[in-house]
Short mmCIF file of C-alpha atoms in Angstrom, two decimals:
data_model
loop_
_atom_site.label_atom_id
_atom_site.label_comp_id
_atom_site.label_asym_id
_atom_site.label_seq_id
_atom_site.Cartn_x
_atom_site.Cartn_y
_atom_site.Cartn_z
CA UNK W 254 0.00 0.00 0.00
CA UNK W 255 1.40 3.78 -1.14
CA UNK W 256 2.10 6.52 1.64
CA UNK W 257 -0.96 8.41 -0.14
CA UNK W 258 -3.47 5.22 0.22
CA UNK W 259 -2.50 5.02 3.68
CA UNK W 260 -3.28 8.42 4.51
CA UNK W 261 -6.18 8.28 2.90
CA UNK W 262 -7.48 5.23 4.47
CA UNK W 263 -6.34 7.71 7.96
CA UNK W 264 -8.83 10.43 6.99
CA UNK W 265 -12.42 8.99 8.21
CA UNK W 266 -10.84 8.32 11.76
CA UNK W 267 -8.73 11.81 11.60
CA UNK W 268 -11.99 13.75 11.23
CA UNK W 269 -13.58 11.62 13.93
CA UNK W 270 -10.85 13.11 16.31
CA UNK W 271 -10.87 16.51 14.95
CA UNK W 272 -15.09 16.48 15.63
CA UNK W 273 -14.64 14.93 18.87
CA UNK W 274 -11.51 17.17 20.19
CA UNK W 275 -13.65 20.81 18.05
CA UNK W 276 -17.24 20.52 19.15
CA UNK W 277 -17.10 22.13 22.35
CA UNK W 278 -14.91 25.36 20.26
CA UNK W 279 -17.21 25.11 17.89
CA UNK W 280 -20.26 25.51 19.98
CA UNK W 281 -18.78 28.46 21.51
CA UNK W 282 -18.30 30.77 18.44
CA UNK W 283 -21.54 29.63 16.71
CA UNK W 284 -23.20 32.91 18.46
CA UNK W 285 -20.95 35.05 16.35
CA UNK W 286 -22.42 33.51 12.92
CA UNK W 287 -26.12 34.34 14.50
CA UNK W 288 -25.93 37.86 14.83
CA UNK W 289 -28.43 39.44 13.26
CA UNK W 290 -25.46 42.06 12.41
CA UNK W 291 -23.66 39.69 10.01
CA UNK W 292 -23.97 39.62 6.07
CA UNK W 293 -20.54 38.55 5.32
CA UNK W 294 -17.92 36.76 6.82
CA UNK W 295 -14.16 38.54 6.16
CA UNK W 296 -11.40 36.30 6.39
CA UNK W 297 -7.79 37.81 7.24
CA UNK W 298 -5.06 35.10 6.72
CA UNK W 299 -1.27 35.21 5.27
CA UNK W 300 1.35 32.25 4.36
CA UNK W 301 -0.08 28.69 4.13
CA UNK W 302 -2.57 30.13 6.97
CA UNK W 303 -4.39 30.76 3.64
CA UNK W 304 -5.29 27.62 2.20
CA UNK W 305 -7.19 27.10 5.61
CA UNK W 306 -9.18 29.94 4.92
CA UNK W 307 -9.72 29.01 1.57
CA UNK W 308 -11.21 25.97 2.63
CA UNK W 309 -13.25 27.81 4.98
CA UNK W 310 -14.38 30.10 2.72
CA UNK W 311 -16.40 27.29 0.87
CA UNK W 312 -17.79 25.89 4.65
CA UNK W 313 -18.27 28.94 5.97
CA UNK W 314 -20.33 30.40 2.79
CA UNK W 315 -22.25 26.87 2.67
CA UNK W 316 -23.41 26.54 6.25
CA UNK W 317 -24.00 29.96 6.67
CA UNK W 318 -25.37 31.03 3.16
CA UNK W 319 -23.42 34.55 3.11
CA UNK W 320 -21.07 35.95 1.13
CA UNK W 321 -17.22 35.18 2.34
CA UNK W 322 -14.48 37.33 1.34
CA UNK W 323 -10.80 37.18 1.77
CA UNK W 324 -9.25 40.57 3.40
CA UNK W 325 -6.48 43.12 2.08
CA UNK W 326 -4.07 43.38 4.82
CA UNK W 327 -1.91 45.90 2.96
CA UNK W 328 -5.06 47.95 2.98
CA UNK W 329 -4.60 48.11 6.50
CA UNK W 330 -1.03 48.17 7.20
CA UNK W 331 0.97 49.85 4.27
CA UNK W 332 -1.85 51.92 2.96
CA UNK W 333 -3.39 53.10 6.66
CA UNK W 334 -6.76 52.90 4.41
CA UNK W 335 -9.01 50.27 6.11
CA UNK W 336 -12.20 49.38 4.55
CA UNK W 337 -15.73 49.60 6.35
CA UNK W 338 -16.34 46.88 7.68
CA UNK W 339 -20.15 47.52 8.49
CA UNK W 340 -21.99 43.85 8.51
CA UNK W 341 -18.77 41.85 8.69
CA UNK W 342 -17.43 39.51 11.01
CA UNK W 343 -13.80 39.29 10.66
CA UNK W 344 -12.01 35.88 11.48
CA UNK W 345 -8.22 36.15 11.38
CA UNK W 346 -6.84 32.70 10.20
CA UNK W 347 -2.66 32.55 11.39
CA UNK W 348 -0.49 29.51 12.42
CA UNK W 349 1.70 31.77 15.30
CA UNK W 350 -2.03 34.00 15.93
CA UNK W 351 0.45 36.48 15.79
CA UNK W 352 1.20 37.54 12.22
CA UNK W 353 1.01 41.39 12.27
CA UNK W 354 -0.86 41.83 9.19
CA UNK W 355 -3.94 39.82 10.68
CA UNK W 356 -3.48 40.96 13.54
CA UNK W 357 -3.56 44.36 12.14
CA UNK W 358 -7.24 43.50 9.99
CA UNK W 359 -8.67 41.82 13.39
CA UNK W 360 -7.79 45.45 15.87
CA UNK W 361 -9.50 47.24 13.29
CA UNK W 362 -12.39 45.42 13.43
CA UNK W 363 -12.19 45.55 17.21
CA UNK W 364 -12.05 49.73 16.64
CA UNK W 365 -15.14 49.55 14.10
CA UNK W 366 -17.03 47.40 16.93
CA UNK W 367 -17.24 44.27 14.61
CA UNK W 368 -17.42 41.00 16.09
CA UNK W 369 -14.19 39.07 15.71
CA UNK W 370 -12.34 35.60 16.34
CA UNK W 371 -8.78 35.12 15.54
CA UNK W 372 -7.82 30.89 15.06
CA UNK W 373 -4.55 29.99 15.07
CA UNK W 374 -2.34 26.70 14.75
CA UNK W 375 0.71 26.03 16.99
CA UNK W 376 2.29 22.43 16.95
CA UNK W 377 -0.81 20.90 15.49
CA UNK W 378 -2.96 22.09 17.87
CA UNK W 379 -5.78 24.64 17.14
CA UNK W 380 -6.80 26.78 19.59
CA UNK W 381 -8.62 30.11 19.44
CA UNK W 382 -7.49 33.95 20.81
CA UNK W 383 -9.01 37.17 20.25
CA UNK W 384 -6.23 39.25 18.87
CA UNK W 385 -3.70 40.63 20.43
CA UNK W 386 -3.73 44.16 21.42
CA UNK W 387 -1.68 46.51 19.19
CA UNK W 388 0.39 49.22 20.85
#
């Protein structure tokens, strides 16, 4: 059997673990996806954080049936020109949770008074944050 069968035979049981270990995390941001405030999700990410958000830019958009856009971080950093961000709730997506360009997109939504969650993955494990404050 290849390395990719095997890995693939690993999936079904991986997910089963990932459910298991998630629910309880996942169950406590769900309120965030109810507001009545929210009519797009904005997703912040950089790096390889971004094929994670890509992915959840297709569950996010299904379960939730609103629009999901990627952000613009240079928007916000470089340029010192944020967007409104009027009916968004910003999710920063970031393997260290400290990447200063999501970082950067998530205060900003904190200073517009938009409801944000920042996910981040350190040694496999996923854990969640709000951002960290910005001096």
């Amino acid at each position: 059997m290849s390395h990719l069968e095997t890995e693939l035979r690993e999936q079904p049981e991986a997910l089963r673990r990932l459910i298991e270990k998630q629910r309880g995390y996942a169950e406590e941001i769900s309120p965030l996806f109810a507001r009545d405030d929210v009519q797009y999700i904005l997703i912040a990410s950089r790096g390889s954080s971004s094929n994670a958000a890509r992915y959840a830019q297709y569950l996010l958009g299904r379960a939730h049936r609103v629009p999901v856009a990627f952000a613009t971080p240079s928007l916000f950093t470089l340029y010192e020109q944020p967007p409104r961000l009027d009916g968004a709730l910003v999710i920063g997506i970031s393997q260290s949770g400290k990447s200063p360009d999501v970082v950067s997109v998530l205060t900003e939504a904190k200073r517009q008074g938009r409801p944000d969650h920042c996910a981040y993955e350190l040694a496999g494990l996923t854990d969640s944050v709000s951002p960290p404050t910005v001096s």
